């Protein structure tokens, strides 16, 4: 009999295993804690669960895990990029970033990406497949077991390879476990999902009851030129209305990410338009000077130009910050991840 991958089950599905067997309720919590808090890889390690039940589970289910095939550390800023091999031989990338007071892990939801944003190396590499929910969770589990210091605050950003909202079912399935008290017990202060921003899906996410913060890749102030840069993007007005709805529902501000590209979207006119679009609304603006990559002619603006852009934004736009990307020297920064196949 082919064993079922237990970390792909939703919480309800996992709970029904225990209910269907007529086992006591607290076994549900024990099973989840072994899988997601202690991160065991074998049912025999679940020592507070009766041997008979462990053996029953072991006959029917398997516990998947991910480990890096390769790790590359940045000599410049201490961030590390991990290549992890999936069970079909494809590689996903995830990044660990060290800050003074916390650690941030950047995880992937797809291998490659179908969106083809011109400035993003991942997108220009094409699309291989969606990640399953166990593969999303196993990235977090790997980091938590191997790298996260005990009692240290850590944040998760869904900003690696892929578009989370194009893999919605697995995003939700994994998010439910990231949020749950018997899972990772993390909420909107610790988890951020970054998306190109499909308005209908943003509204659905706001109504889902799942706990995470939202970041939307805006990177343009006018529909036509934004669509040239990001062919998969939806109209700006609808996207921002949905972003506002999400902010109100979740009680967190929605971040608008704006990749600054020299001569493309970094003019005074863009800065003024961005102020007009955002003034007085529940947003934060995160400017990301472009990370350049070989094969693309797009360039990062000069520091003076970035400062000038900010000076026009600051008086009216809400909470402006600049992201100094980590891992640029090891191609681990935003938009630099790409997929590999093991030969
Ligand atoms: N598909 C999602 C998440 C992956 S991209 C999204 O579109 O948001 C994660 C972040 O990296 C986005 O804000 C994106 O705009 C940014 N990004 C992509 N390529 C980049 C590059 N070359 N330089 C800087 N930021 C980039």
Tab-separated table of C-alpha atoms and ligand atoms in Angstrom:
chain	number	residue	atom	x	y	z
A	1	UNK	CA	0.000	0.000	0.000
A	2	UNK	CA	1.334	3.447	-0.920
A	3	UNK	CA	1.674	5.546	2.195
A	4	UNK	CA	-0.041	8.940	2.423
A	5	UNK	CA	2.131	11.989	3.055
A	6	UNK	CA	0.773	13.042	6.448
A	7	UNK	CA	2.017	16.655	6.329
A	8	UNK	CA	-0.151	17.252	3.268
A	9	UNK	CA	-3.305	16.747	5.308
A	10	UNK	CA	-5.313	19.725	6.510
A	11	UNK	CA	-5.919	20.039	10.244
A	12	UNK	CA	-9.475	18.690	9.826
A	13	UNK	CA	-8.189	15.700	7.873
A	14	UNK	CA	-5.539	15.013	10.483
A	15	UNK	CA	-8.073	15.284	13.309
A	16	UNK	CA	-10.452	12.892	11.537
A	17	UNK	CA	-7.827	10.153	11.644
A	18	UNK	CA	-8.018	10.259	15.431
A	19	UNK	CA	-11.823	10.620	15.491
A	20	UNK	CA	-12.339	7.739	13.067
A	21	UNK	CA	-10.241	5.478	15.267
A	22	UNK	CA	-12.293	6.469	18.315
A	23	UNK	CA	-9.122	7.712	20.015
A	24	UNK	CA	-9.200	10.405	22.718
A	25	UNK	CA	-9.219	14.060	21.647
A	26	UNK	CA	-5.847	14.945	23.136
A	27	UNK	CA	-4.146	12.581	20.662
A	28	UNK	CA	-4.892	15.179	17.969
A	29	UNK	CA	-2.817	17.768	19.705
A	30	UNK	CA	-0.061	15.249	20.519
A	31	UNK	CA	0.196	14.139	16.898
A	32	UNK	CA	0.361	17.700	15.570
A	33	UNK	CA	2.984	18.717	18.124
A	34	UNK	CA	5.208	15.783	17.212
A	35	UNK	CA	4.950	16.642	13.540
A	36	UNK	CA	5.289	20.427	13.666
A	37	UNK	CA	6.757	21.454	17.012
A	38	UNK	CA	9.213	18.652	17.644
A	39	UNK	CA	9.565	17.900	13.925
A	40	UNK	CA	10.098	14.132	14.283
A	41	UNK	CA	10.651	12.151	11.114
A	42	UNK	CA	9.491	8.751	12.363
A	43	UNK	CA	6.320	7.666	14.165
A	44	UNK	CA	8.382	5.576	16.576
A	45	UNK	CA	9.722	8.804	18.125
A	46	UNK	CA	6.212	9.857	19.241
A	47	UNK	CA	6.753	8.471	22.715
A	48	UNK	CA	3.564	9.681	24.429
A	49	UNK	CA	1.402	8.000	21.771
A	50	UNK	CA	0.588	4.281	22.381
A	51	UNK	CA	2.765	1.883	20.399
A	52	UNK	CA	-0.261	0.327	18.705
A	53	UNK	CA	-1.428	3.658	17.349
A	54	UNK	CA	2.101	4.577	16.212
A	55	UNK	CA	2.334	1.302	14.309
A	56	UNK	CA	-1.105	1.810	12.776
A	57	UNK	CA	-0.043	5.269	11.587
A	58	UNK	CA	3.306	4.030	10.335
A	59	UNK	CA	1.622	1.392	8.170
A	60	UNK	CA	-0.443	4.035	6.379
A	61	UNK	CA	1.378	7.356	6.521
A	62	UNK	CA	4.842	8.726	5.890
A	63	UNK	CA	6.538	11.818	7.319
A	64	UNK	CA	8.316	13.884	4.670
A	65	UNK	CA	11.193	16.299	5.300
A	66	UNK	CA	13.504	18.632	3.387
A	67	UNK	CA	17.215	19.090	3.844
A	68	UNK	CA	19.555	21.304	1.883
A	69	UNK	CA	21.696	19.805	-0.852
A	70	UNK	CA	23.764	22.951	-0.822
A	71	UNK	CA	24.133	26.099	1.270
A	72	UNK	CA	25.856	29.272	0.152
A	73	UNK	CA	26.669	31.907	2.741
A	74	UNK	CA	27.091	35.541	1.859
A	75	UNK	CA	30.458	36.867	3.030
A	76	UNK	CA	28.958	40.367	2.972
A	77	UNK	CA	25.924	40.198	5.219
A	78	UNK	CA	25.597	36.758	6.801
A	79	UNK	CA	22.565	35.657	4.818
A	80	UNK	CA	22.550	32.084	3.552
A	81	UNK	CA	20.821	30.607	0.539
A	82	UNK	CA	19.772	26.957	0.724
A	83	UNK	CA	19.042	24.710	-2.202
A	84	UNK	CA	16.705	21.939	-1.142
A	85	UNK	CA	16.056	18.868	-3.202
A	86	UNK	CA	12.429	17.799	-3.605
A	87	UNK	CA	11.433	14.144	-4.036
A	88	UNK	CA	11.209	14.540	-7.833
A	89	UNK	CA	14.774	15.874	-8.049
A	90	UNK	CA	13.787	19.524	-8.543
A	91	UNK	CA	15.483	22.090	-6.336
A	92	UNK	CA	13.793	24.883	-4.467
A	93	UNK	CA	15.550	27.826	-2.891
A	94	UNK	CA	15.007	29.364	0.527
A	95	UNK	CA	17.006	32.039	2.334
A	96	UNK	CA	17.943	32.657	5.979
A	97	UNK	CA	18.687	36.246	6.989
A	98	UNK	CA	20.330	37.177	10.279
A	99	UNK	CA	19.524	40.471	11.949
A	100	UNK	CA	20.649	41.794	15.309
A	101	UNK	CA	17.379	41.078	17.119
A	102	UNK	CA	15.723	38.499	14.921
A	103	UNK	CA	16.050	36.047	12.061
A	104	UNK	CA	13.941	36.045	8.923
A	105	UNK	CA	13.377	33.104	6.640
A	106	UNK	CA	12.318	33.637	3.062
A	107	UNK	CA	10.475	30.654	1.631
A	108	UNK	CA	9.172	29.536	-1.757
A	109	UNK	CA	5.683	28.460	-2.838
A	110	UNK	CA	6.466	27.312	-6.373
A	111	UNK	CA	9.455	26.026	-8.307
A	112	UNK	CA	9.998	28.786	-10.828
A	113	UNK	CA	7.134	31.200	-11.445
A	114	UNK	CA	4.628	31.618	-14.283
A	115	UNK	CA	4.323	35.416	-13.943
A	116	UNK	CA	7.323	36.594	-15.966
A	117	UNK	CA	7.881	39.986	-14.333
A	118	UNK	CA	10.664	41.532	-16.418
A	119	UNK	CA	12.809	42.491	-13.442
A	120	UNK	CA	12.664	39.074	-11.737
A	121	UNK	CA	15.136	36.345	-12.592
A	122	UNK	CA	12.900	33.613	-11.142
A	123	UNK	CA	10.024	34.680	-13.390
A	124	UNK	CA	12.201	34.817	-16.469
A	125	UNK	CA	13.363	31.226	-15.851
A	126	UNK	CA	9.854	29.873	-16.403
A	127	UNK	CA	7.634	27.698	-14.277
A	128	UNK	CA	8.151	24.119	-13.147
A	129	UNK	CA	5.436	23.295	-10.585
A	130	UNK	CA	3.534	24.280	-7.426
A	131	UNK	CA	5.005	23.247	-4.109
A	132	UNK	CA	2.845	20.980	-1.967
A	133	UNK	CA	1.806	22.065	1.481
A	134	UNK	CA	4.286	19.669	3.150
A	135	UNK	CA	7.100	21.205	1.078
A	136	UNK	CA	6.126	24.696	2.235
A	137	UNK	CA	5.978	23.569	5.886
A	138	UNK	CA	9.181	21.548	5.638
A	139	UNK	CA	11.159	24.641	4.625
A	140	UNK	CA	10.057	26.323	7.861
A	141	UNK	CA	10.653	23.139	9.877
A	142	UNK	CA	14.161	22.752	8.507
A	143	UNK	CA	15.104	26.301	9.483
A	144	UNK	CA	13.472	26.040	12.888
A	145	UNK	CA	15.272	22.819	13.700
A	146	UNK	CA	18.669	23.661	12.244
A	147	UNK	CA	19.084	27.426	12.515
A	148	UNK	CA	16.580	29.293	14.642
A	149	UNK	CA	18.011	30.096	18.041
A	150	UNK	CA	15.782	29.074	20.950
A	151	UNK	CA	13.421	31.782	22.156
A	152	UNK	CA	14.650	34.061	19.379
A	153	UNK	CA	12.026	35.886	17.365
A	154	UNK	CA	11.816	34.712	13.793
A	155	UNK	CA	9.751	35.944	10.887
A	156	UNK	CA	8.617	34.136	7.789
A	157	UNK	CA	8.297	35.929	4.481
A	158	UNK	CA	6.693	34.243	1.503
A	159	UNK	CA	8.982	36.084	-0.896
A	160	UNK	CA	11.025	33.256	-2.380
A	161	UNK	CA	10.359	31.583	-5.692
A	162	UNK	CA	6.853	31.710	-7.080
A	163	UNK	CA	3.527	33.453	-6.662
A	164	UNK	CA	1.790	32.345	-3.451
A	165	UNK	CA	-1.684	33.313	-4.701
A	166	UNK	CA	-1.331	31.031	-7.718
A	167	UNK	CA	-0.877	28.130	-5.301
A	168	UNK	CA	-3.690	29.177	-3.023
A	169	UNK	CA	-4.860	25.780	-1.818
A	170	UNK	CA	-1.425	24.779	-0.556
A	171	UNK	CA	-0.770	28.274	0.792
A	172	UNK	CA	-3.946	28.070	2.895
A	173	UNK	CA	-3.329	24.478	3.953
A	174	UNK	CA	0.162	25.312	5.209
A	175	UNK	CA	-0.926	28.667	6.701
A	176	UNK	CA	-3.548	26.968	8.835
A	177	UNK	CA	-0.790	24.865	10.415
A	178	UNK	CA	1.599	27.827	10.734
A	179	UNK	CA	-1.157	29.683	12.642
A	180	UNK	CA	-2.445	26.804	14.811
A	181	UNK	CA	-1.474	26.541	18.489
A	182	UNK	CA	-0.474	22.879	18.033
A	183	UNK	CA	1.432	23.779	14.864
A	184	UNK	CA	3.826	26.729	14.648
A	185	UNK	CA	1.612	29.193	16.562
A	186	UNK	CA	2.617	32.153	14.399
A	187	UNK	CA	0.326	35.035	13.430
A	188	UNK	CA	0.199	38.204	11.351
A	189	UNK	CA	3.064	39.861	13.224
A	190	UNK	CA	5.425	37.102	12.131
A	191	UNK	CA	4.232	35.983	8.694
A	192	UNK	CA	4.128	38.086	5.511
A	193	UNK	CA	2.868	36.848	2.168
A	194	UNK	CA	4.043	38.798	-0.864
A	195	UNK	CA	1.915	38.685	-4.000
A	196	UNK	CA	1.549	40.394	-7.351
A	197	UNK	CA	-1.947	41.099	-6.006
A	198	UNK	CA	-4.993	39.495	-7.606
A	199	UNK	CA	-7.884	41.565	-6.160
A	200	UNK	CA	-10.401	38.688	-5.862
A	201	UNK	CA	-7.873	36.489	-4.104
A	202	UNK	CA	-6.843	39.295	-1.741
A	203	UNK	CA	-10.471	39.707	-0.682
A	204	UNK	CA	-10.805	35.953	-0.266
A	205	UNK	CA	-7.654	35.890	1.870
A	206	UNK	CA	-8.980	38.768	3.998
A	207	UNK	CA	-12.178	36.792	4.620
A	208	UNK	CA	-10.386	33.479	5.214
A	209	UNK	CA	-9.681	34.030	8.893
A	210	UNK	CA	-6.060	33.004	8.330
A	211	UNK	CA	-3.504	35.150	10.113
A	212	UNK	CA	-0.777	36.749	8.030
A	213	UNK	CA	0.291	40.173	6.804
A	214	UNK	CA	0.083	41.049	3.172
A	215	UNK	CA	2.637	42.689	0.898
A	216	UNK	CA	1.743	43.591	-2.669
A	217	UNK	CA	4.298	44.086	-5.413
A	218	UNK	CA	3.158	47.373	-6.922
A	219	UNK	CA	6.267	48.626	-8.761
A	220	UNK	CA	4.317	50.987	-11.006
A	221	UNK	CA	1.869	53.858	-10.797
A	222	UNK	CA	0.119	53.554	-14.129
A	223	UNK	CA	-1.634	50.444	-15.473
A	224	UNK	CA	-0.190	50.321	-18.961
A	225	UNK	CA	3.493	50.603	-18.084
A	226	UNK	CA	3.025	48.364	-15.015
A	227	UNK	CA	1.504	45.707	-17.227
A	228	UNK	CA	4.524	45.900	-19.546
A	229	UNK	CA	6.796	45.332	-16.580
A	230	UNK	CA	4.535	42.778	-14.884
A	231	UNK	CA	2.385	41.111	-17.549
A	232	UNK	CA	0.385	39.152	-14.968
A	233	UNK	CA	-0.683	42.177	-12.936
A	234	UNK	CA	-4.274	43.388	-12.366
A	235	UNK	CA	-5.449	47.049	-12.526
A	236	UNK	CA	-3.892	49.242	-9.820
A	237	UNK	CA	-7.102	50.815	-8.469
A	238	UNK	CA	-8.800	47.466	-7.852
A	239	UNK	CA	-5.640	46.021	-6.369
A	240	UNK	CA	-5.294	48.909	-3.915
A	241	UNK	CA	-8.968	48.749	-2.913
A	242	UNK	CA	-8.538	45.058	-2.144
A	243	UNK	CA	-5.325	45.852	-0.251
A	244	UNK	CA	-7.230	48.379	1.824
A	245	UNK	CA	-9.954	45.818	2.560
A	246	UNK	CA	-7.307	43.321	3.681
A	247	UNK	CA	-5.721	45.930	5.977
A	248	UNK	CA	-9.055	46.769	7.584
A	249	UNK	CA	-10.039	43.149	8.065
A	250	UNK	CA	-6.700	42.041	9.476
A	251	UNK	CA	-5.889	45.139	11.507
A	252	UNK	CA	-2.425	45.339	9.907
A	253	UNK	CA	-1.270	47.763	7.264
A	254	UNK	CA	-0.719	46.285	3.832
A	255	UNK	CA	2.801	46.779	2.527
A	256	UNK	CA	3.220	48.018	-1.028
A	257	UNK	CA	6.541	46.876	-2.447
A	258	UNK	CA	8.004	49.063	-5.136
A	259	UNK	CA	11.063	47.815	-7.016
A	260	UNK	CA	12.916	50.939	-8.177
A	261	UNK	CA	14.294	50.595	-11.697
A	262	UNK	CA	16.375	53.345	-13.309
A	263	UNK	CA	14.505	55.228	-16.036
A	264	UNK	CA	11.514	52.860	-15.816
A	265	UNK	CA	9.507	53.717	-12.681
A	266	UNK	CA	11.744	56.071	-10.687
A	267	UNK	CA	10.742	59.488	-12.050
A	268	UNK	CA	9.435	62.477	-10.058
A	269	UNK	CA	6.097	61.867	-11.723
A	270	UNK	CA	6.067	58.279	-10.429
A	271	UNK	CA	6.899	59.483	-6.912
A	272	UNK	CA	4.071	62.027	-6.969
A	273	UNK	CA	1.620	59.474	-8.371
A	274	UNK	CA	2.634	56.968	-5.685
A	275	UNK	CA	1.967	59.625	-3.024
A	276	UNK	CA	-1.444	60.375	-4.537
A	277	UNK	CA	-2.375	56.695	-4.649
A	278	UNK	CA	-1.409	55.992	-1.053
A	279	UNK	CA	-1.834	59.149	1.074
A	280	UNK	CA	-4.100	58.585	4.062
A	281	UNK	CA	-4.597	54.869	3.365
A	282	UNK	CA	-3.635	51.905	5.612
A	283	UNK	CA	-0.463	51.087	3.705
A	284	UNK	CA	3.292	50.978	4.223
A	285	UNK	CA	5.572	51.612	1.287
A	286	UNK	CA	8.662	49.485	0.928
A	287	UNK	CA	11.046	50.671	-1.773
A	288	UNK	CA	13.385	47.982	-3.116
A	289	UNK	CA	16.225	49.252	-5.299
A	290	UNK	CA	16.490	46.724	-8.132
A	291	UNK	CA	18.835	43.787	-7.634
A	292	UNK	CA	20.522	43.465	-10.985
A	293	UNK	CA	21.181	40.087	-12.577
A	294	UNK	CA	23.189	38.923	-15.568
A	295	UNK	CA	21.038	38.724	-18.672
A	296	UNK	CA	18.834	41.686	-17.772
A	297	UNK	CA	19.431	45.213	-19.001
A	298	UNK	CA	17.425	46.779	-16.190
A	299	UNK	CA	19.473	48.861	-13.753
A	300	UNK	CA	19.208	50.038	-10.170
A	301	UNK	CA	18.903	53.844	-9.817
A	302	UNK	CA	21.786	55.816	-8.273
A	303	UNK	CA	21.659	56.571	-4.530
A	304	UNK	CA	20.929	60.249	-5.290
A	305	UNK	CA	18.002	59.305	-7.449
A	306	UNK	CA	16.633	56.969	-4.794
A	307	UNK	CA	16.975	59.743	-2.189
A	308	UNK	CA	15.221	62.190	-4.480
A	309	UNK	CA	12.353	59.736	-5.032
A	310	UNK	CA	12.002	59.322	-1.262
A	311	UNK	CA	12.076	63.080	-0.655
A	312	UNK	CA	9.048	63.522	-2.915
A	313	UNK	CA	7.207	60.619	-1.272
A	314	UNK	CA	7.865	61.417	2.368
A	315	UNK	CA	5.578	64.371	3.052
A	316	UNK	CA	2.370	62.514	2.151
A	317	UNK	CA	2.954	58.819	1.566
A	318	UNK	CA	2.476	56.457	4.542
A	319	UNK	CA	5.438	54.795	6.340
A	320	UNK	CA	8.156	54.735	3.693
A	321	UNK	CA	11.088	52.327	4.160
A	322	UNK	CA	13.873	51.188	1.860
A	323	UNK	CA	14.784	47.508	1.718
A	324	UNK	CA	18.486	46.973	1.453
A	325	UNK	CA	18.324	43.457	0.087
A	326	UNK	CA	20.407	40.768	1.690
A	327	UNK	CA	22.400	38.161	-0.178
A	328	UNK	CA	22.986	40.122	-3.371
A	329	UNK	CA	26.492	38.674	-3.695
A	330	UNK	CA	25.195	35.076	-3.664
A	331	UNK	CA	22.142	35.577	-5.893
A	332	UNK	CA	19.873	35.071	-2.920
A	333	UNK	CA	18.266	38.499	-2.980
A	334	UNK	CA	14.716	39.341	-4.072
A	335	UNK	CA	14.177	38.341	-7.654
A	336	UNK	CA	17.465	36.475	-7.976
A	337	UNK	CA	16.336	32.956	-7.078
A	338	UNK	CA	16.109	30.434	-9.895
A	339	UNK	CA	15.478	26.759	-10.135
A	340	UNK	CA	17.940	23.971	-10.672
A	341	UNK	CA	17.507	20.368	-11.612
A	342	UNK	CA	19.837	17.768	-10.229
A	343	UNK	CA	21.449	15.848	-13.114
B	1	LIG	N1	5.437	36.592	-6.574
B	1	LIG	C1	5.463	37.294	-5.330
B	1	LIG	C2	6.588	36.900	-4.396
B	1	LIG	C3	7.961	36.711	-4.988
B	1	LIG	S1	8.810	38.195	-5.378
B	1	LIG	C4	5.410	38.791	-5.592
B	1	LIG	O1	5.277	39.196	-6.756
B	1	LIG	O2	5.437	39.566	-4.648
B	1	LIG	C5	9.237	38.880	-3.827
B	1	LIG	C6	9.613	40.361	-3.892
B	1	LIG	O3	10.827	40.554	-4.609
B	1	LIG	C7	8.556	41.215	-4.616
B	1	LIG	O4	8.319	42.386	-3.908
B	1	LIG	C8	9.224	41.540	-5.936
B	1	LIG	O5	8.740	42.719	-6.477
B	1	LIG	C9	10.683	41.637	-5.507
B	1	LIG	N2	11.633	41.478	-6.597
B	1	LIG	C10	11.558	40.630	-7.652
B	1	LIG	N3	12.626	40.772	-8.467
B	1	LIG	C11	13.407	41.722	-7.896
B	1	LIG	C12	14.662	42.300	-8.239
B	1	LIG	N4	15.332	41.927	-9.329
B	1	LIG	N5	15.171	43.237	-7.430
B	1	LIG	C13	14.513	43.623	-6.309
B	1	LIG	N6	13.341	43.114	-5.927
B	1	LIG	C14	12.783	42.182	-6.711
